[in-house]
Coordinates of C-alpha atoms in Angstrom, one line a residue:
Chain A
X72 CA 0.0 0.0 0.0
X73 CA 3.3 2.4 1.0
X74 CA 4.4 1.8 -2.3
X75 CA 5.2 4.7 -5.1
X76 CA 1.4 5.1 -7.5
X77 CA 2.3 5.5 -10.8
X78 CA 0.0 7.1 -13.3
X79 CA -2.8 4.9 -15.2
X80 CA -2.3 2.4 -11.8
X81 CA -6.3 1.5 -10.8
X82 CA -7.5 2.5 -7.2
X83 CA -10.6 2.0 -5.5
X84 CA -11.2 4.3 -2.4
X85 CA -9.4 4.6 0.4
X86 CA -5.9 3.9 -1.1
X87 CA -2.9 6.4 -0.9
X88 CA -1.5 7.9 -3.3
X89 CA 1.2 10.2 -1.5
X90 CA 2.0 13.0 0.5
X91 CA 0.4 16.6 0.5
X92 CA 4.0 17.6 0.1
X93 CA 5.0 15.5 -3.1
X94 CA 1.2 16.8 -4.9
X95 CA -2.1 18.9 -5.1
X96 CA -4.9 17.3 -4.4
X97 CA -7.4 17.1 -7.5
X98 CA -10.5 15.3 -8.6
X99 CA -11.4 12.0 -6.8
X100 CA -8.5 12.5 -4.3
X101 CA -8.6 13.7 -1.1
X102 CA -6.2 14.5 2.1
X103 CA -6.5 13.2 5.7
X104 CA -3.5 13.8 7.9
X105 CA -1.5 15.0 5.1
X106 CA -1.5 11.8 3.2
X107 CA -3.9 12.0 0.0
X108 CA -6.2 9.4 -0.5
X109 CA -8.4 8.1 -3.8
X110 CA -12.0 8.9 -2.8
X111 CA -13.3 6.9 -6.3
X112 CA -13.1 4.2 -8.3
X113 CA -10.6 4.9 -11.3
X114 CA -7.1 5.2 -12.5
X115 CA -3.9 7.8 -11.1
X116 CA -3.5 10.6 -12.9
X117 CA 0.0 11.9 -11.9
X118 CA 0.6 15.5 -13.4
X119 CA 4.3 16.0 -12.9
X120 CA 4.1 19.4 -14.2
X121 CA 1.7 21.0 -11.9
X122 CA 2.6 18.7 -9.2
X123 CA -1.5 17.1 -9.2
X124 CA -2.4 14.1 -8.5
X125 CA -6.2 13.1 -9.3
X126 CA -8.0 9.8 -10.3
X127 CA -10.2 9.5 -13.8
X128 CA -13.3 7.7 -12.6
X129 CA -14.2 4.3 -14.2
X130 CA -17.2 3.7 -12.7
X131 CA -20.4 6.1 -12.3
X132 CA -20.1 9.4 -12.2
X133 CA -22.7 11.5 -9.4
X134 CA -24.7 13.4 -11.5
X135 CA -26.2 16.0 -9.4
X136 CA -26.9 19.7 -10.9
X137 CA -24.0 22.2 -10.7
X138 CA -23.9 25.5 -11.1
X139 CA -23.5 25.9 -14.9
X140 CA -24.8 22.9 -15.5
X141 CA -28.2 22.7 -19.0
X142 CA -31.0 20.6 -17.4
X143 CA -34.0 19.1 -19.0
X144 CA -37.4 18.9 -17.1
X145 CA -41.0 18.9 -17.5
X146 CA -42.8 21.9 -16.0
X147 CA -44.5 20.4 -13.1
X148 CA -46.2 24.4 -12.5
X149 CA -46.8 27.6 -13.6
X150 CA -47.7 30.5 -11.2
X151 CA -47.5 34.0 -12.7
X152 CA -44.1 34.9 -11.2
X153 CA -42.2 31.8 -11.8
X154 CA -42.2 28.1 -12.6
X155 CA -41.1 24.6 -11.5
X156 CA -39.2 22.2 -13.5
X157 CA -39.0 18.6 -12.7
X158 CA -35.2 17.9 -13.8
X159 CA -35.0 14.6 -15.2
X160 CA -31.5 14.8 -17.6
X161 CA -28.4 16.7 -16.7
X162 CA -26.4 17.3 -19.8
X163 CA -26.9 14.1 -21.6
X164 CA -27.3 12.3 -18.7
X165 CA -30.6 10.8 -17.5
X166 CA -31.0 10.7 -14.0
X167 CA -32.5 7.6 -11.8
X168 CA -34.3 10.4 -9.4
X169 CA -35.7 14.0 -9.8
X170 CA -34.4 17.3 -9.1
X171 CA -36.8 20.8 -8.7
X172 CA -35.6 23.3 -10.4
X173 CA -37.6 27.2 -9.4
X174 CA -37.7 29.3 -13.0
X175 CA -38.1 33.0 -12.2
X176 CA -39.8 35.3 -14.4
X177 CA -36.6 37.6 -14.1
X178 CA -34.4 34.9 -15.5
X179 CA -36.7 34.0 -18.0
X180 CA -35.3 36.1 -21.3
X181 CA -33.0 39.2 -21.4
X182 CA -36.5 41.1 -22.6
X183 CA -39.4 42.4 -20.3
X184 CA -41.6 39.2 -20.0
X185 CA -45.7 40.4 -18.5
X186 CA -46.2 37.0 -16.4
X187 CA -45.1 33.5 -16.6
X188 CA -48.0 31.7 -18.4
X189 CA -46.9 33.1 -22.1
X190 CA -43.6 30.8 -21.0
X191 CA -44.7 27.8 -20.0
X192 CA -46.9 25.3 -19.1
X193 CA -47.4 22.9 -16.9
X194 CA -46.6 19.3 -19.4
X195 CA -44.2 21.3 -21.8
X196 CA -40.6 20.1 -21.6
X197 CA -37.7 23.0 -21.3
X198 CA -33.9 23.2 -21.1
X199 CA -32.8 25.2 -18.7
X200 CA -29.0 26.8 -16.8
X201 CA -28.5 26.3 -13.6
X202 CA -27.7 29.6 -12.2
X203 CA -27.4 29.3 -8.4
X204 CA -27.8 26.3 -6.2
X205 CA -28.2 28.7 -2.8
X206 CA -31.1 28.7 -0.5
X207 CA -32.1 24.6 -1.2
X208 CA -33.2 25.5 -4.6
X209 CA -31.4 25.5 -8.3
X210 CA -32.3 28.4 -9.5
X211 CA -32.8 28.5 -13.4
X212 CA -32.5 30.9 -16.1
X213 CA -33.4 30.6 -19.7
X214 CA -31.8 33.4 -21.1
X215 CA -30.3 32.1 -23.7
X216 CA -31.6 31.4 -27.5
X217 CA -30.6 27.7 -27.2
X218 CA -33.1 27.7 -23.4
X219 CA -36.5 27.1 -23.4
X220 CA -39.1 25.2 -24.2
X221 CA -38.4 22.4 -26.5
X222 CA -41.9 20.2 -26.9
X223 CA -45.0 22.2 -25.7
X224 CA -48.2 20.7 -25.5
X225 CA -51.7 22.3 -26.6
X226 CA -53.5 23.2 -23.4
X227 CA -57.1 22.7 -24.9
X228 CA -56.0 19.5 -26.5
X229 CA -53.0 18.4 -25.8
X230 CA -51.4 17.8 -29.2
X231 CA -47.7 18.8 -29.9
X232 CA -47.3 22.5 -30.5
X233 CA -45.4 23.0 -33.3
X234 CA -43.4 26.4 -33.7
X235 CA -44.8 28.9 -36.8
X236 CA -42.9 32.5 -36.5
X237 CA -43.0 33.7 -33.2
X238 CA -46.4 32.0 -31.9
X239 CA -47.1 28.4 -30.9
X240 CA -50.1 26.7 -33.3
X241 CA -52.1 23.5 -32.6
X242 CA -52.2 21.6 -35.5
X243 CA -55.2 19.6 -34.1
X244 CA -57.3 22.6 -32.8
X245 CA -55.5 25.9 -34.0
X246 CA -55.4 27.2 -30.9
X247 CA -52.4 29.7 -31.2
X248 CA -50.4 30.1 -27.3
X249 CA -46.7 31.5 -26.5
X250 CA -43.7 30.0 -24.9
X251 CA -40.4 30.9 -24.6
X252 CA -39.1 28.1 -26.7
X253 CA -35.5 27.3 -27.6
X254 CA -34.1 27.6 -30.7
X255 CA -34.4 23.8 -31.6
X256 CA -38.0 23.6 -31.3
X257 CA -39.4 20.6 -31.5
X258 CA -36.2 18.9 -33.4
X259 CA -34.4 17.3 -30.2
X260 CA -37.6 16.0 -28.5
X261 CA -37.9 13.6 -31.5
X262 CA -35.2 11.5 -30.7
X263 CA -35.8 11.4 -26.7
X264 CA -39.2 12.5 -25.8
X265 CA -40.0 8.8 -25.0
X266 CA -37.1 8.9 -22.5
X267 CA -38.7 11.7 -20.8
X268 CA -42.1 9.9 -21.0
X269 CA -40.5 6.5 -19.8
X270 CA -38.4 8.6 -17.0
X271 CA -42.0 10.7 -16.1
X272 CA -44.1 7.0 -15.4
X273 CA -41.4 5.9 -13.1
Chain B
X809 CA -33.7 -33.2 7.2
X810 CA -29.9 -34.1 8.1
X811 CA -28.7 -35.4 11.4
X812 CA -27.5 -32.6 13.1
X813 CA -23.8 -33.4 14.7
X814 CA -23.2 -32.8 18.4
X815 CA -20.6 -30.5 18.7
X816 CA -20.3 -27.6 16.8
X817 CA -16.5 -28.0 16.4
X818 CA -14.8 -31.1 16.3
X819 CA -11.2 -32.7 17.8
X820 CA -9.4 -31.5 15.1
X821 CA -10.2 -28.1 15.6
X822 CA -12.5 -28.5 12.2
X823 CA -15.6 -26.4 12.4
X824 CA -19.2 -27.5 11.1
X825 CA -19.0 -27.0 7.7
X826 CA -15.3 -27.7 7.1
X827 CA -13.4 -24.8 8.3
X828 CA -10.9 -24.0 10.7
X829 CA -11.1 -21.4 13.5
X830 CA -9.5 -18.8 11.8
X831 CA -10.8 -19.2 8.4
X832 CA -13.5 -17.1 6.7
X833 CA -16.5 -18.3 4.4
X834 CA -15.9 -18.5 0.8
X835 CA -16.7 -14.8 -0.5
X836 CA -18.2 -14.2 -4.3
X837 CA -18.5 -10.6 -5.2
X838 CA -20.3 -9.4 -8.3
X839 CA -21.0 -5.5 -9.0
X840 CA -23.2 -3.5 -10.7
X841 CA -25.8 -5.4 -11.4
X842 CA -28.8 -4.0 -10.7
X843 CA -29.7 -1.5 -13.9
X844 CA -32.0 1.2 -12.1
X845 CA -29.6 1.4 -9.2
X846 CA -26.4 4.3 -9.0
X847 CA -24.6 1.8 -7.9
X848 CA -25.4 -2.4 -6.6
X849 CA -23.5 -5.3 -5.6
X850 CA -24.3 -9.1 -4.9
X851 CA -22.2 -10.9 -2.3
X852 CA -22.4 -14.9 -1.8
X853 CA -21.0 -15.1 1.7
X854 CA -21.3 -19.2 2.5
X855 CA -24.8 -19.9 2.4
X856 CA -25.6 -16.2 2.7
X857 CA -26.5 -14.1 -0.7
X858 CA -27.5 -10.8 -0.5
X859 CA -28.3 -8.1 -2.6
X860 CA -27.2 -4.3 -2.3
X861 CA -28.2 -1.1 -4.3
X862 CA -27.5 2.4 -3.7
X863 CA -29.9 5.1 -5.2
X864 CA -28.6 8.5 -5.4
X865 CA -27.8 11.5 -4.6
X866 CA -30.8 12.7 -5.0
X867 CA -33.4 14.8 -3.9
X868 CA -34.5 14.1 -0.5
X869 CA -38.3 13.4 -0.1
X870 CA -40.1 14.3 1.7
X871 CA -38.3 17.2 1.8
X872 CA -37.9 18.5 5.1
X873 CA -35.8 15.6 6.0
X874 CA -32.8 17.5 3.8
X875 CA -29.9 18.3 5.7
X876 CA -28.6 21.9 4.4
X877 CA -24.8 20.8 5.0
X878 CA -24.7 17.5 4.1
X879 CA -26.5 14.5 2.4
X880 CA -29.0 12.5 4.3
X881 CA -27.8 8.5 4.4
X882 CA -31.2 6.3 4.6
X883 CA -30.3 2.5 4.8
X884 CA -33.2 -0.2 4.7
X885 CA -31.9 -4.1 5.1
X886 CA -34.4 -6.2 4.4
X887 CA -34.8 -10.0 4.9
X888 CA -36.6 -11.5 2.4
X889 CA -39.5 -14.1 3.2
X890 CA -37.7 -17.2 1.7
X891 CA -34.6 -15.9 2.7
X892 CA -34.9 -18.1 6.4
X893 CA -36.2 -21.9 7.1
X894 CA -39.7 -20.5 8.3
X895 CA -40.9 -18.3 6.5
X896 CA -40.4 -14.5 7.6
X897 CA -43.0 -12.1 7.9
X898 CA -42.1 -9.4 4.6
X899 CA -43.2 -6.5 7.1
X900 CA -39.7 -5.0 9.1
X901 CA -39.2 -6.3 12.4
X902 CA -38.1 -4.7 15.2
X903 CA -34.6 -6.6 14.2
X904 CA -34.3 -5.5 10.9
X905 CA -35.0 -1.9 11.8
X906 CA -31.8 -2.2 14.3
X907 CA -29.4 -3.5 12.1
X908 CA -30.9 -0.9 9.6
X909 CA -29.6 1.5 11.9
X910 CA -26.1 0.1 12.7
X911 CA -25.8 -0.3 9.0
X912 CA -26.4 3.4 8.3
X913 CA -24.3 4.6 10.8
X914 CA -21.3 2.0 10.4
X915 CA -21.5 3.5 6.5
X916 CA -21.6 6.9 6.9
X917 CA -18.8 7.8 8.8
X918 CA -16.9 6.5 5.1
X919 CA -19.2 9.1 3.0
X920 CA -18.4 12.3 1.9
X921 CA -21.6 13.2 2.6
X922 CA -21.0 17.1 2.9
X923 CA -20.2 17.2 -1.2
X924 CA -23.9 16.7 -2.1
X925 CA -25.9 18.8 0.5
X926 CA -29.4 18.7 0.6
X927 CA -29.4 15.1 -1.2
X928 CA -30.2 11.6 0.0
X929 CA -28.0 8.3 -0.5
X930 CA -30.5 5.8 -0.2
X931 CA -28.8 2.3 0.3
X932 CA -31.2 -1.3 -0.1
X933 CA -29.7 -4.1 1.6
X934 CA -31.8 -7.6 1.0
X935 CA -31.2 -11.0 2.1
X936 CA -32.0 -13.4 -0.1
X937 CA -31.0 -16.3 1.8
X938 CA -29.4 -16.3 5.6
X939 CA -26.8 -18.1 7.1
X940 CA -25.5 -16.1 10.1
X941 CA -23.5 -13.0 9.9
X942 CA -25.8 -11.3 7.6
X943 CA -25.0 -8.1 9.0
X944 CA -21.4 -8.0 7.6
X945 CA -22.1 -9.3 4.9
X946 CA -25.0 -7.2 4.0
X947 CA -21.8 -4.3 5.1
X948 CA -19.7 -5.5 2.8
X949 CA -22.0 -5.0 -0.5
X950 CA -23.3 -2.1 0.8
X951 CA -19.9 -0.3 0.6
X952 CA -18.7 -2.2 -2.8
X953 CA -22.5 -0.8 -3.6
X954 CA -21.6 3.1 -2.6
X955 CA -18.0 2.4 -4.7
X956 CA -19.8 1.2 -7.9
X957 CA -22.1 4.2 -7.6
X958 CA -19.4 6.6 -8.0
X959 CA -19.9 8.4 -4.5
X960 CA -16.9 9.7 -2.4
X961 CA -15.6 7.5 -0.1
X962 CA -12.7 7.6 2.6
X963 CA -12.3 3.8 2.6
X964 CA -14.1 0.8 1.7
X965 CA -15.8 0.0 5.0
X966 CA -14.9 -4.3 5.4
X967 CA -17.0 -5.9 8.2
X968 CA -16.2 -9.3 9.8
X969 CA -17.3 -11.6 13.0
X970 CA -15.7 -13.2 15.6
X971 CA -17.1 -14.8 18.4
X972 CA -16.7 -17.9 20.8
X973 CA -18.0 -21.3 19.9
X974 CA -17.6 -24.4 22.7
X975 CA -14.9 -22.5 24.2
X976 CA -12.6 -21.6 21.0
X977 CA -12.5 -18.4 19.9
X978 CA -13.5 -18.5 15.8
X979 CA -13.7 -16.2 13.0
X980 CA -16.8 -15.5 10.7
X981 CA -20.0 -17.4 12.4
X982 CA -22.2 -19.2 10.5
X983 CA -26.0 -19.7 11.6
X984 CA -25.7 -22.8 13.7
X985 CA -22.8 -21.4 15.5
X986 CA -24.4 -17.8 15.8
X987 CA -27.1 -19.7 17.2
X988 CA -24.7 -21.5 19.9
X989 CA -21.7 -19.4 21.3
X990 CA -21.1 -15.7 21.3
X991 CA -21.0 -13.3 18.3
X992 CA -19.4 -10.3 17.9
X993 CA -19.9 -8.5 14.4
X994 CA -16.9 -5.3 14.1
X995 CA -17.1 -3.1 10.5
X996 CA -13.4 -1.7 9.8
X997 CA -12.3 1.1 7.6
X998 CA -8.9 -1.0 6.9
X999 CA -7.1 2.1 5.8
X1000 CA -7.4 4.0 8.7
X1001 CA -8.3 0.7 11.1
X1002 CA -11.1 2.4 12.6
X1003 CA -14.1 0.7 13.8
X1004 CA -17.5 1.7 12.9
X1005 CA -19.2 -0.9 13.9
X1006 CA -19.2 -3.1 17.0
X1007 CA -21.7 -5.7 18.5
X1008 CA -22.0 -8.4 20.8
X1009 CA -24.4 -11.0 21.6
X1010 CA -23.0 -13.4 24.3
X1011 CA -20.5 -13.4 27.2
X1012 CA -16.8 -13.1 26.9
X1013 CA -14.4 -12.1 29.2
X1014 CA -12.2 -9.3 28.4
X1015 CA -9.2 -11.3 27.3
X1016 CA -11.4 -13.2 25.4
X1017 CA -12.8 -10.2 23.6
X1018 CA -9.5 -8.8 23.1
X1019 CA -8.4 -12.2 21.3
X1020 CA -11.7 -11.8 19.1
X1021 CA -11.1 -8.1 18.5
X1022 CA -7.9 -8.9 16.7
X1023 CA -9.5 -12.2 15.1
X1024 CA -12.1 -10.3 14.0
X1025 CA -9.6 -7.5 12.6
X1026 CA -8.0 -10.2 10.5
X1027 CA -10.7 -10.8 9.0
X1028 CA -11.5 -7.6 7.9
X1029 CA -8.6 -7.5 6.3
X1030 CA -8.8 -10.3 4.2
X1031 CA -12.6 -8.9 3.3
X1032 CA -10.9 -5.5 2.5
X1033 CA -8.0 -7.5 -0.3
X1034 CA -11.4 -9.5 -1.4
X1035 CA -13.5 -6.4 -1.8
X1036 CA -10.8 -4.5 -3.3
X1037 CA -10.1 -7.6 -5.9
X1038 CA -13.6 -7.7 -7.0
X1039 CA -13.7 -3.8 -7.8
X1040 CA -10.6 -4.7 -9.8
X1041 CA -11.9 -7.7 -11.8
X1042 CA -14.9 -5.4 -12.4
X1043 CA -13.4 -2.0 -13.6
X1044 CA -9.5 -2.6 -14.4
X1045 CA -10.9 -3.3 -18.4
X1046 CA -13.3 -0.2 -18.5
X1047 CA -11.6 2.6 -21.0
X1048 CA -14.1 5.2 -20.1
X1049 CA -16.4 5.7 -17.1
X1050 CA -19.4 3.7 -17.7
X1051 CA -22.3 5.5 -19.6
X1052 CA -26.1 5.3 -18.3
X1053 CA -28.5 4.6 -21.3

């Protein structure tokens, strides 16, 4: 266990990698009476350069939202000042639990927005930034032209919205409605709105 | 139904089913293999199997339970129905909720729980089938579990028995000796060799607790080189951190 770690060498947690002198502590490391210790499954990573020492994960990664971090949800509700998201994908990544995520209407566009419910609503699935993770809530924005709503759902019928000039149209009813929609409307939800659906019954 | 022998441990210092006093149960590890779980592992202690999966971080429900400075560690272990010669009432008895407990808090002293406030690890320990010592060995998974979901750790957390049997002191009980003589389960973080967990059930007297104590230590260590194998066997041909579909 004393023995020299050489990079690419696997670790599981708890073994030690060296002294606080010899290296900084990075990712999947961590230090206990000045010896640093893996905290993760994975392989050394020995920077001589910069004098780090960190371990690339093999196995899961936590997913949990970061600051920084584009989540997908489904708008579990709408009040006029702001709007929750049920966060079910963190970057690419699908999650086995929920997260709530708290839109506010001031984080909603870089324009002056009257109330919430030309947004959202509740049912329609949005990307979102995670902007702060203080007070026990993320805190989302959607400020951005690739944020929004990306599959909205007719609220007299309840047929996909599809996207013509600035409004939302129901093909089914021709209801016309407005949402802050990103600027791939409607073209990423092909490919994984089932996940969302599958995710949503679990 | 077979004839039961007499003594527990025979003139040769063989126990029951073959081993000797100092010798553990044949341990088979496999990981990750529960596909809705973070993280899971399956351990084949002897007679005993048992299942573990870890769930999260995640958010904590109901939600005033969350802990603002650190993540909350929930631990259920379960005995199954079949998993006993009678048949075992599914509901949680007032056992189950106990070692639920010791579980939980032999584990969390090994979690970085502060990096994911406001979350829950929720950790699922069943016993499929018993045969003594379910405890550590339901310990065991449950930190190979924790590993295989990717969540910080200090040290694997190895858990062993010792206990006293017809007057020898002997290493990893099995369910007729648990029965008989004195058990005393100890969970050890081998890295650091301290104890998280320690029980006893039976009379020993203090020399004799000391001996088991270091028996029992042994053990753990040969757990920890066993749990620490299995990870191996399991992740040294993984290229990239494993994907979720």
């Amino acid at each position: 266990m004393s023995e020299a770690k050489r990079s690419g060498q696997f670790v599981t947690p708890g073994e030690r990698l060296g002294v606080i002198e010899e290296f900084i502590p990075g990712y999947g490391t961590y230090v206990e009476q000045s010896f640093v210790y893996s905290n993760i499954i994975g392989r050394v990573l020995l920077d001589v350069l910069n004098k780090e020492v960190s371990v690339h994960p093999l196995a899961h990664r936590v997913n949990v939202p970061q600051v920084g971090s584009i989540v997908t949800g489904q708008v579990s509700s709408v009040s006029s000042k702001s709007a929750t998201l049920r966060i079910s994908k963190i970057g690419k990544k699908i999650l086995t639990g929920f997260f709530t995520g708290l839109l506010h209407i001031s984080a909603v566009s870089p324009r002056y927005v009257e109330t919430m419910f030309e947004v959202c609503k509740a049912g329609d699935i949005m990307r979102a930034k995670v902007i702060s993770d203080k007070n026990r809530t993320y805190q989302l924005s959607t400020s951005d032209t690739n944020l929004g709503v990306i599959s909205a759902f007719c609220s007299r019928c309840g047929y996909v919205l599809s996207s013509r000039r600035r409004q939302m149209f129901c093909p089914e009813c021709e209801k016309i409605e407005r949402r802050k929609t990103a600027s791939d409307y409607g073209r990423e939800i092909e490919g994984s709105a089932d996940q969302h659906f599958e995710g949503n019954t679990t | 139904m077979t004839k039961k022998p007499l003594t527990l441990i025979n003139k040769k210092n063989i126990r029951v089913d073959g081993r000797k006093l100092d010798e553990l149960r044949p341990i088979k590890i496999e990981l990750n293999i529960i596909g809705n779980a973070n993280g899971s592992a399956y351990i084949e202690q002897g007679k005993n199997k048992i299942l573990a999966a870890v769930y999260g971080p995640k958010e904590v429900h109901p939600r005033h339970l969350a802990l603002p400075d650190r993540a909350l560690l929930r631990c259920q272990y379960h005995m199954s129905p079949f998993s006993v010669k009678e048949r075992k009432r599914p509901a949680p008895s007032r056992r189950e909720t106990e070692i639920s407990k010791v579980i939980r808090e032999c584990l969390s002293p090994s979690i970085f729980g502060e990096y994911y406030p406001r979350t829950s690890i929720d950790i699922y320990i069943e016993v499929l089938e018993a045969d003594g010592g379910t405890r550590c060995s339901g310990i065991i998974a449950a930190s190979l579990a924790l590993a295989d979901a990717g969540i910080p750790l200090r040290d694997l957390v190895a858990a062993c028995a010792a206990g006293k049997v017809e007057e020898h002191l002997v290493l990893d009980l099995n369910g007729p000796e648990d029965n008989k003589g004195t058990d005393m389960p100890i969970a050890l973080m081998p890295t650091f060799n301290a104890v998280t967990l320690l029980q006893m059930n039976g009379i020993l007297t203090t020399d004799e607790f000391e001996q088991a104590l270091n028996l029992a230590v042994k053990g753990c260590e040969q757990v920890y080189t066993l749990q620490k194998e299995a990870l191996k066997a399991r992740y040294i041909n993984v290229k990239e951190e494993v994907e979720e579909e």
